[in-house]
Amino acid sequence: MTRHGLILIGALVLGGCVTAAPPPPAQPTGVAELRVTINTTPDYVRQTIIARAAARGTAGTSPNARTIVLEREIPETTAALAAVCGPHQPGRRVRVVLTTDRAGPRTVVTERRFLLDRGGARCAVLLTPEDVAAGNRSLAELKAQAETQVAGR
């Protein structure tokens, strides 16, 4: 076999190894909050948020009249989150803060997410494209549910 043939075979073997590597983790987009406008009052939107959370086994708290906070412990931290917020720590929680603001007859809902560690450290989560898509789907479901239930009243 010629020297060029061995180089070509070596390149193909190495090329196969490179393409078999797992894809890099999704990178944050820089998006730190999501928004949706819902055609009903803030009170009704907050009631719907609490009902949806309860149906999923999550308790929500209201630190003030505009805000609902949902928290749950997370078993592991993704590579993208670890790059921004540090490696996983036992007891780490994700906090979702939903703010409801009146905009005439509508409500603007803003969602922000944070990681909380036991020592009190708080890290704002920059969302990956997948997080943005999932968050927007969830907010669209909230919008549909709140608007449909109001229309049925």
GROMACS .gro file of N, CA and C in nm:
model
  459
    1MET      N    1   0.087  -0.117   0.000
    1MET     CA    2   0.000   0.000   0.000
    1MET      C    3   0.091   0.123   0.000
    2THR      N    4   0.049   0.224  -0.071
    2THR     CA    5   0.130   0.345  -0.080
    2THR      C    6   0.114   0.429   0.045
    3ARG      N    7   0.206   0.521   0.059
    3ARG     CA    8   0.203   0.612   0.174
    3ARG      C    9   0.075   0.695   0.173
    4HIS      N   10   0.033   0.738   0.054
    4HIS     CA   11  -0.090   0.818   0.043
    4HIS      C   12  -0.213   0.736   0.081
    5GLY      N   13  -0.212   0.607   0.048
    5GLY     CA   14  -0.323   0.520   0.083
    5GLY      C   15  -0.337   0.506   0.234
    6LEU      N   16  -0.224   0.493   0.305
    6LEU     CA   17  -0.227   0.483   0.450
    6LEU      C   18  -0.277   0.613   0.513
    7ILE      N   19  -0.234   0.725   0.459
    7ILE     CA   20  -0.280   0.853   0.511
    7ILE      C   21  -0.430   0.866   0.492
    8LEU      N   22  -0.479   0.826   0.374
    8LEU     CA   23  -0.623   0.834   0.346
    8LEU      C   24  -0.702   0.744   0.442
    9ILE      N   25  -0.654   0.621   0.463
    9ILE     CA   26  -0.723   0.530   0.556
    9ILE      C   27  -0.721   0.588   0.697
   10GLY      N   28  -0.605   0.641   0.740
   10GLY     CA   29  -0.595   0.702   0.873
   10GLY      C   30  -0.691   0.820   0.887
   11ALA      N   31  -0.703   0.901   0.782
   11ALA     CA   32  -0.794   1.015   0.787
   11ALA      C   33  -0.939   0.968   0.796
   12LEU      N   34  -0.972   0.863   0.722
   12LEU     CA   35  -1.109   0.811   0.727
   12LEU      C   36  -1.141   0.755   0.865
   13VAL      N   37  -1.044   0.683   0.925
   13VAL     CA   38  -1.067   0.627   1.058
   13VAL      C   39  -1.085   0.739   1.159
   14LEU      N   40  -0.995   0.838   1.156
   14LEU     CA   41  -1.008   0.950   1.249
   14LEU      C   42  -1.135   1.030   1.220
   15GLY      N   43  -1.167   1.046   1.095
   15GLY     CA   44  -1.289   1.119   1.059
   15GLY      C   45  -1.411   1.049   1.115
   16GLY      N   46  -1.412   0.916   1.112
   16GLY     CA   47  -1.524   0.842   1.169
   16GLY      C   48  -1.535   0.863   1.318
   17CYS      N   49  -1.421   0.876   1.386
   17CYS     CA   50  -1.423   0.901   1.530
   17CYS      C   51  -1.477   1.039   1.561
   18VAL      N   52  -1.440   1.134   1.479
   18VAL     CA   53  -1.484   1.270   1.504
   18VAL      C   54  -1.635   1.282   1.483
   19THR      N   55  -1.688   1.219   1.379
   19THR     CA   56  -1.832   1.231   1.354
   19THR      C   57  -1.913   1.151   1.454
   20ALA      N   58  -1.851   1.056   1.523
   20ALA     CA   59  -1.925   0.976   1.621
   20ALA      C   60  -1.933   1.046   1.756
   21ALA      N   61  -1.863   1.157   1.771
   21ALA     CA   62  -1.865   1.229   1.898
   21ALA      C   63  -2.003   1.287   1.923
   22PRO      N   64  -2.046   1.293   2.049
   22PRO     CA   65  -2.178   1.350   2.078
   22PRO      C   66  -2.181   1.499   2.043
   23PRO      N   67  -2.298   1.549   2.008
   23PRO     CA   68  -2.307   1.691   1.975
   23PRO      C   69  -2.281   1.775   2.100
   24PRO      N   70  -2.231   1.896   2.081
   24PRO     CA   71  -2.208   1.981   2.198
   24PRO      C   72  -2.340   2.016   2.265
   25PRO      N   73  -2.336   2.047   2.396
   25PRO     CA   74  -2.461   2.083   2.465
   25PRO      C   75  -2.518   2.211   2.406
   26ALA      N   76  -2.650   2.223   2.414
   26ALA     CA   77  -2.716   2.343   2.364
   26ALA      C   78  -2.666   2.464   2.442
   27GLN      N   79  -2.637   2.570   2.371
   27GLN     CA   80  -2.585   2.691   2.434
   27GLN      C   81  -2.699   2.787   2.464
   28PRO      N   82  -2.687   2.861   2.574
   28PRO     CA   83  -2.790   2.960   2.606
   28PRO      C   84  -2.802   3.063   2.495
   29THR      N   85  -2.922   3.112   2.474
   29THR     CA   86  -2.949   3.207   2.367
   29THR      C   87  -2.932   3.352   2.411
   30GLY      N   88  -2.922   3.374   2.539
   30GLY     CA   89  -2.920   3.510   2.591
   30GLY      C   90  -3.059   3.554   2.633
   31VAL      N   91  -3.161   3.473   2.603
   31VAL     CA   92  -3.298   3.502   2.644
   31VAL      C   93  -3.311   3.466   2.791
   32ALA      N   94  -3.350   3.562   2.871
   32ALA     CA   95  -3.364   3.536   3.015
   32ALA      C   96  -3.509   3.537   3.060
   33GLU      N   97  -3.599   3.585   2.973
   33GLU     CA   98  -3.740   3.585   3.011
   33GLU      C   99  -3.827   3.562   2.888
   34LEU      N  100  -3.945   3.510   2.916
   34LEU     CA  101  -4.045   3.484   2.813
   34LEU      C  102  -4.168   3.568   2.844
   35ARG      N  103  -4.247   3.602   2.741
   35ARG     CA  104  -4.367   3.683   2.762
   35ARG      C  105  -4.482   3.631   2.676
   36VAL      N  106  -4.603   3.652   2.729
   36VAL     CA  107  -4.724   3.624   2.654
   36VAL      C  108  -4.831   3.722   2.702
   37THR      N  109  -4.918   3.762   2.609
   37THR     CA  110  -5.031   3.849   2.645
   37THR      C  111  -5.157   3.764   2.641
   38ILE      N  112  -5.235   3.770   2.750
   38ILE     CA  113  -5.355   3.687   2.764
   38ILE      C  114  -5.476   3.779   2.775
   39ASN      N  115  -5.580   3.744   2.703
   39ASN     CA  116  -5.701   3.826   2.697
   39ASN      C  117  -5.795   3.800   2.814
   40THR      N  118  -5.748   3.830   2.934
   40THR     CA  119  -5.829   3.823   3.055
   40THR      C  120  -5.757   3.899   3.166
   41THR      N  121  -5.818   3.906   3.282
   41THR     CA  122  -5.764   3.986   3.393
   41THR      C  123  -5.647   3.916   3.462
   42PRO      N  124  -5.559   3.993   3.527
   42PRO     CA  125  -5.449   3.932   3.602
   42PRO      C  126  -5.496   3.835   3.710
   43ASP      N  127  -5.606   3.867   3.779
   43ASP     CA  128  -5.655   3.776   3.884
   43ASP      C  129  -5.690   3.640   3.826
   44TYR      N  130  -5.757   3.639   3.713
   44TYR     CA  131  -5.796   3.513   3.653
   44TYR      C  132  -5.674   3.437   3.602
   45VAL      N  133  -5.576   3.508   3.547
   45VAL     CA  134  -5.453   3.443   3.500
   45VAL      C  135  -5.380   3.380   3.618
   46ARG      N  136  -5.369   3.450   3.729
   46ARG     CA  137  -5.302   3.395   3.847
   46ARG      C  138  -5.374   3.269   3.898
   47GLN      N  139  -5.508   3.273   3.900
   47GLN     CA  140  -5.584   3.154   3.941
   47GLN      C  141  -5.553   3.035   3.849
   48THR      N  142  -5.543   3.062   3.720
   48THR     CA  143  -5.516   2.956   3.623
   48THR      C  144  -5.374   2.901   3.642
   49ILE      N  145  -5.277   2.989   3.667
   49ILE     CA  146  -5.139   2.946   3.691
   49ILE      C  147  -5.133   2.854   3.812
   50ILE      N  148  -5.197   2.893   3.921
   50ILE     CA  149  -5.196   2.813   4.045
   50ILE      C  150  -5.264   2.678   4.020
   51ALA      N  151  -5.376   2.677   3.948
   51ALA     CA  152  -5.447   2.551   3.920
   51ALA      C  153  -5.360   2.459   3.833
   52ARG      N  154  -5.294   2.514   3.732
   52ARG     CA  155  -5.207   2.432   3.646
   52ARG      C  156  -5.091   2.374   3.725
   53ALA      N  157  -5.032   2.455   3.813
   53ALA     CA  158  -4.920   2.407   3.894
   53ALA      C  159  -4.965   2.297   3.989
   54ALA      N  160  -5.081   2.317   4.054
   54ALA     CA  161  -5.133   2.217   4.147
   54ALA      C  162  -5.162   2.085   4.075
   55ALA      N  163  -5.211   2.093   3.952
   55ALA     CA  164  -5.239   1.972   3.874
   55ALA      C  165  -5.111   1.894   3.845
   56ARG      N  166  -4.998   1.962   3.846
   56ARG     CA  167  -4.869   1.897   3.823
   56ARG      C  168  -4.796   1.863   3.953
   57GLY      N  169  -4.862   1.890   4.066
   57GLY     CA  170  -4.801   1.858   4.195
   57GLY      C  171  -4.704   1.964   4.246
   58THR      N  172  -4.712   2.085   4.193
   58THR     CA  173  -4.624   2.194   4.237
   58THR      C  174  -4.706   2.299   4.309
   59ALA      N  175  -4.658   2.339   4.424
   59ALA     CA  176  -4.726   2.446   4.499
   59ALA      C  177  -4.667   2.580   4.457
   60GLY      N  178  -4.754   2.676   4.438
   60GLY     CA  179  -4.709   2.810   4.404
   60GLY      C  180  -4.728   2.903   4.522
   61THR      N  181  -4.641   3.002   4.533
   61THR     CA  182  -4.654   3.104   4.637
   61THR      C  183  -4.669   3.239   4.569
   62SER      N  184  -4.730   3.333   4.639
   62SER     CA  185  -4.748   3.468   4.587
   62SER      C  186  -4.684   3.568   4.682
   63PRO      N  187  -4.561   3.610   4.652
   63PRO     CA  188  -4.496   3.706   4.740
   63PRO      C  189  -4.559   3.845   4.734
   64ASN      N  190  -4.635   3.871   4.627
   64ASN     CA  191  -4.709   3.997   4.614
   64ASN      C  192  -4.826   3.975   4.519
   65ALA      N  193  -4.906   4.078   4.497
   65ALA     CA  194  -5.029   4.064   4.419
   65ALA      C  195  -5.004   4.039   4.270
   66ARG      N  196  -4.883   4.064   4.221
   66ARG     CA  197  -4.852   4.049   4.078
   66ARG      C  198  -4.776   3.922   4.044
   67THR      N  199  -4.721   3.853   4.145
   67THR     CA  200  -4.621   3.750   4.119
   67THR      C  201  -4.660   3.614   4.177
   68ILE      N  202  -4.627   3.510   4.101
   68ILE     CA  203  -4.639   3.372   4.150
   68ILE      C  204  -4.503   3.307   4.132
   69VAL      N  205  -4.459   3.236   4.234
   69VAL     CA  206  -4.330   3.169   4.232
   69VAL      C  207  -4.354   3.019   4.243
   70LEU      N  208  -4.297   2.944   4.150
   70LEU     CA  209  -4.303   2.799   4.150
   70LEU      C  210  -4.161   2.747   4.167
   71GLU      N  211  -4.142   2.647   4.254
   71GLU     CA  212  -4.009   2.591   4.277
   71GLU      C  213  -4.016   2.439   4.281
   72ARG      N  214  -3.906   2.380   4.235
   72ARG     CA  215  -3.891   2.236   4.249
   72ARG      C  216  -3.743   2.203   4.250
   73GLU      N  217  -3.708   2.094   4.318
   73GLU     CA  218  -3.569   2.050   4.321
   73GLU      C  219  -3.535   1.984   4.188
   74ILE      N  220  -3.412   2.001   4.143
   74ILE     CA  221  -3.370   1.936   4.020
   74ILE      C  222  -3.261   1.834   4.053
   75PRO      N  223  -3.270   1.714   3.993
   75PRO     CA  224  -3.176   1.608   4.027
   75PRO      C  225  -3.037   1.628   3.967
   76GLU      N  226  -3.027   1.704   3.858
   76GLU     CA  227  -2.897   1.728   3.796
   76GLU      C  228  -2.900   1.860   3.721
   77THR      N  229  -2.783   1.913   3.692
   77THR     CA  230  -2.770   2.038   3.620
   77THR      C  231  -2.715   2.007   3.482
   78THR      N  232  -2.781   2.056   3.378
   78THR     CA  233  -2.733   2.032   3.242
   78THR      C  234  -2.599   2.103   3.221
   79ALA      N  235  -2.528   2.061   3.118
   79ALA     CA  236  -2.398   2.122   3.088
   79ALA      C  237  -2.412   2.271   3.059
   80ALA      N  238  -2.518   2.308   2.987
   80ALA     CA  239  -2.538   2.450   2.954
   80ALA      C  240  -2.561   2.532   3.080
   81LEU      N  241  -2.641   2.480   3.175
   81LEU     CA  242  -2.665   2.551   3.301
   81LEU      C  243  -2.539   2.553   3.387
   82ALA      N  244  -2.466   2.443   3.389
   82ALA     CA  245  -2.343   2.437   3.469
   82ALA      C  246  -2.241   2.538   3.419
   83ALA      N  247  -2.237   2.562   3.288
   83ALA     CA  248  -2.144   2.660   3.232
   83ALA      C  249  -2.173   2.800   3.283
   84VAL      N  250  -2.300   2.829   3.311
   84VAL     CA  251  -2.340   2.963   3.356
   84VAL      C  252  -2.348   2.971   3.508
   85CYS      N  253  -2.403   2.865   3.571
   85CYS     CA  254  -2.435   2.871   3.714
   85CYS      C  255  -2.346   2.784   3.802
   86GLY      N  256  -2.252   2.713   3.744
   86GLY     CA  257  -2.163   2.627   3.821
   86GLY      C  258  -2.214   2.484   3.826
   87PRO      N  259  -2.129   2.394   3.874
   87PRO     CA  260  -2.165   2.252   3.877
   87PRO      C  261  -2.282   2.225   3.971
   88HIS      N  262  -2.345   2.111   3.946
   88HIS     CA  263  -2.461   2.073   4.026
   88HIS      C  264  -2.423   2.060   4.173
   89GLN      N  265  -2.515   2.103   4.258
   89GLN     CA  266  -2.500   2.087   4.403
   89GLN      C  267  -2.625   2.019   4.456
   90PRO      N  268  -2.610   1.931   4.555
   90PRO     CA  269  -2.728   1.868   4.613
   90PRO      C  270  -2.824   1.974   4.667
   91GLY      N  271  -2.952   1.950   4.644
   91GLY     CA  272  -3.054   2.044   4.691
   91GLY      C  273  -3.079   2.160   4.597
   92ARG      N  274  -3.016   2.163   4.482
   92ARG     CA  275  -3.036   2.272   4.386
   92ARG      C  276  -3.181   2.271   4.340
   93ARG      N  277  -3.239   2.391   4.332
   93ARG     CA  278  -3.379   2.406   4.289
   93ARG      C  279  -3.386   2.501   4.171
   94VAL      N  280  -3.489   2.482   4.092
   94VAL     CA  281  -3.520   2.579   3.988
   94VAL      C  282  -3.640   2.660   4.038
   95ARG      N  283  -3.632   2.790   4.024
   95ARG     CA  284  -3.741   2.880   4.063
   95ARG      C  285  -3.792   2.948   3.936
   96VAL      N  286  -3.921   2.936   3.913
   96VAL     CA  287  -3.987   3.002   3.801
   96VAL      C  288  -4.070   3.115   3.859
   97VAL      N  289  -4.042   3.237   3.814
   97VAL     CA  290  -4.113   3.355   3.864
   97VAL      C  291  -4.202   3.406   3.751
   98LEU      N  292  -4.333   3.403   3.775
   98LEU     CA  293  -4.432   3.449   3.677
   98LEU      C  294  -4.492   3.579   3.728
   99THR      N  295  -4.475   3.684   3.650
   99THR     CA  296  -4.527   3.816   3.687
   99THR      C  297  -4.644   3.849   3.596
  100THR      N  298  -4.752   3.897   3.654
  100THR     CA  299  -4.873   3.931   3.578
  100THR      C  300  -4.896   4.081   3.587
  101ASP      N  301  -4.898   4.147   3.472
  101ASP     CA  302  -4.919   4.292   3.467
  101ASP      C  303  -5.040   4.324   3.380
  102ARG      N  304  -5.128   4.409   3.433
  102ARG     CA  305  -5.246   4.451   3.358
  102ARG      C  306  -5.203   4.538   3.240
  103ALA      N  307  -5.262   4.512   3.125
  103ALA     CA  308  -5.239   4.592   3.004
  103ALA      C  309  -5.377   4.617   2.944
  104GLY      N  310  -5.450   4.713   3.000
  104GLY     CA  311  -5.588   4.736   2.959
  104GLY      C  312  -5.673   4.617   3.002
  105PRO      N  313  -5.749   4.557   2.909
  105PRO     CA  314  -5.832   4.441   2.944
  105PRO      C  315  -5.752   4.309   2.941
  106ARG      N  316  -5.625   4.317   2.911
  106ARG     CA  317  -5.540   4.198   2.899
  106ARG      C  318  -5.440   4.190   3.013
  107THR      N  319  -5.367   4.078   3.013
  107THR     CA  320  -5.261   4.055   3.111
  107THR      C  321  -5.134   4.014   3.038
  108VAL      N  322  -5.025   4.079   3.070
  108VAL     CA  323  -4.894   4.039   3.018
  108VAL      C  324  -4.828   3.953   3.125
  109VAL      N  325  -4.792   3.829   3.087
  109VAL     CA  326  -4.726   3.736   3.177
  109VAL      C  327  -4.580   3.729   3.136
  110THR      N  328  -4.492   3.751   3.233
  110THR     CA  329  -4.348   3.740   3.210
  110THR      C  330  -4.296   3.625   3.295
  111GLU      N  331  -4.217   3.538   3.233
  111GLU     CA  332  -4.159   3.424   3.304
  111GLU      C  333  -4.008   3.439   3.308
  112ARG      N  334  -3.952   3.426   3.428
  112ARG     CA  335  -3.806   3.424   3.447
  112ARG      C  336  -3.771   3.302   3.530
  113ARG      N  337  -3.652   3.247   3.507
  113ARG     CA  338  -3.609   3.127   3.579
  113ARG      C  339  -3.475   3.151   3.647
  114PHE      N  340  -3.461   3.089   3.763
  114PHE     CA  341  -3.339   3.100   3.842
  114PHE      C  342  -3.302   2.963   3.898
  115LEU      N  343  -3.173   2.941   3.920
  115LEU     CA  344  -3.128   2.825   3.995
  115LEU      C  345  -3.093   2.875   4.134
  116LEU      N  346  -3.134   2.800   4.235
  116LEU     CA  347  -3.106   2.834   4.375
  116LEU      C  348  -3.028   2.721   4.439
  117ASP      N  349  -2.921   2.757   4.507
  117ASP     CA  350  -2.844   2.657   4.582
  117ASP      C  351  -2.868   2.676   4.731
  118ARG      N  352  -2.838   2.573   4.808
  118ARG     CA  353  -2.866   2.575   4.952
  118ARG      C  354  -2.799   2.692   5.023
  119GLY      N  355  -2.684   2.733   4.979
  119GLY     CA  356  -2.613   2.841   5.045
  119GLY      C  357  -2.673   2.977   5.018
  120GLY      N  358  -2.781   2.981   4.938
  120GLY     CA  359  -2.846   3.107   4.909
  120GLY      C  360  -2.806   3.167   4.776
  121ALA      N  361  -2.711   3.106   4.706
  121ALA     CA  362  -2.670   3.158   4.576
  121ALA      C  363  -2.786   3.147   4.477
  122ARG      N  364  -2.805   3.252   4.397
  122ARG     CA  365  -2.912   3.256   4.297
  122ARG      C  366  -2.850   3.291   4.163
  123CYS      N  367  -2.883   3.216   4.061
  123CYS     CA  368  -2.827   3.236   3.928
  123CYS      C  369  -2.942   3.247   3.828
  124ALA      N  370  -2.946   3.359   3.755
  124ALA     CA  371  -3.047   3.375   3.650
  124ALA      C  372  -3.015   3.278   3.537
  125VAL      N  373  -3.117   3.210   3.488
  125VAL     CA  374  -3.100   3.111   3.383
  125VAL      C  375  -3.118   3.177   3.247
  126LEU      N  376  -3.015   3.164   3.163
  126LEU     CA  377  -3.028   3.202   3.023
  126LEU      C  378  -3.078   3.078   2.951
  127LEU      N  379  -3.182   3.092   2.873
  127LEU     CA  380  -3.250   2.978   2.814
  127LEU      C  381  -3.183   2.930   2.687
  128THR      N  382  -3.180   2.798   2.669
  128THR     CA  383  -3.135   2.739   2.543
  128THR      C  384  -3.250   2.749   2.443
  129PRO      N  385  -3.224   2.729   2.315
  129PRO     CA  386  -3.336   2.730   2.219
  129PRO      C  387  -3.446   2.630   2.256
  130GLU      N  388  -3.407   2.514   2.310
  130GLU     CA  389  -3.506   2.414   2.351
  130GLU      C  390  -3.589   2.465   2.469
  131ASP      N  391  -3.523   2.533   2.564
  131ASP     CA  392  -3.594   2.591   2.679
  131ASP      C  393  -3.693   2.697   2.632
  132VAL      N  394  -3.650   2.780   2.537
  132VAL     CA  395  -3.737   2.886   2.485
  132VAL      C  396  -3.860   2.823   2.419
  133ALA      N  397  -3.838   2.720   2.337
  133ALA     CA  398  -3.949   2.654   2.269
  133ALA      C  399  -4.045   2.591   2.370
  134ALA      N  400  -3.992   2.519   2.469
  134ALA     CA  401  -4.077   2.455   2.570
  134ALA      C  402  -4.150   2.559   2.654
  135GLY      N  403  -4.081   2.664   2.693
  135GLY     CA  404  -4.144   2.770   2.771
  135GLY      C  405  -4.254   2.840   2.695
  136ASN      N  406  -4.229   2.866   2.567
  136ASN     CA  407  -4.333   2.931   2.485
  136ASN      C  408  -4.454   2.840   2.466
  137ARG      N  409  -4.431   2.709   2.453
  137ARG     CA  410  -4.544   2.615   2.444
  137ARG      C  411  -4.626   2.618   2.572
  138SER      N  412  -4.558   2.618   2.686
  138SER     CA  413  -4.628   2.620   2.815
  138SER      C  414  -4.707   2.749   2.831
  139LEU      N  415  -4.650   2.863   2.794
  139LEU     CA  416  -4.722   2.989   2.804
  139LEU      C  417  -4.839   2.993   2.706
  140ALA      N  418  -4.824   2.933   2.588
  140ALA     CA  419  -4.935   2.926   2.493
  140ALA      C  420  -5.048   2.840   2.550
  141GLU      N  421  -5.014   2.731   2.620
  141GLU     CA  422  -5.116   2.648   2.684
  141GLU      C  423  -5.187   2.725   2.795
  142LEU      N  424  -5.111   2.801   2.873
  142LEU     CA  425  -5.170   2.885   2.978
  142LEU      C  426  -5.267   2.984   2.915
  143LYS      N  427  -5.225   3.051   2.809
  143LYS     CA  428  -5.309   3.148   2.739
  143LYS      C  429  -5.438   3.083   2.690
  144ALA      N  430  -5.425   2.969   2.623
  144ALA     CA  431  -5.542   2.899   2.570
  144ALA      C  432  -5.637   2.858   2.683
  145GLN      N  433  -5.581   2.804   2.790
  145GLN     CA  434  -5.666   2.758   2.901
  145GLN      C  435  -5.738   2.876   2.966
  146ALA      N  436  -5.665   2.983   2.997
  146ALA     CA  437  -5.727   3.098   3.063
  146ALA      C  438  -5.833   3.162   2.975
  147GLU      N  439  -5.804   3.179   2.847
  147GLU     CA  440  -5.900   3.244   2.757
  147GLU      C  441  -6.022   3.156   2.731
  148THR      N  442  -6.002   3.027   2.721
  148THR     CA  443  -6.114   2.934   2.698
  148THR      C  444  -6.204   2.930   2.819
  149GLN      N  445  -6.147   2.926   2.939
  149GLN     CA  446  -6.229   2.919   3.060
  149GLN      C  447  -6.303   3.048   3.083
  150VAL      N  448  -6.243   3.162   3.051
  150VAL     CA  449  -6.311   3.290   3.065
  150VAL      C  450  -6.427   3.298   2.965
  151ALA      N  451  -6.405   3.250   2.844
  151ALA     CA  452  -6.511   3.254   2.742
  151ALA      C  453  -6.629   3.165   2.783
  152GLY      N  454  -6.602   3.058   2.859
  152GLY     CA  455  -6.707   2.967   2.903
  152GLY      C  456  -6.786   3.016   3.022
  153ARG      N  457  -6.744   3.124   3.081
  153ARG     CA  458  -6.815   3.178   3.200
  153ARG      C  459  -6.939   3.249   3.162
   0.00000   0.00000   0.00000
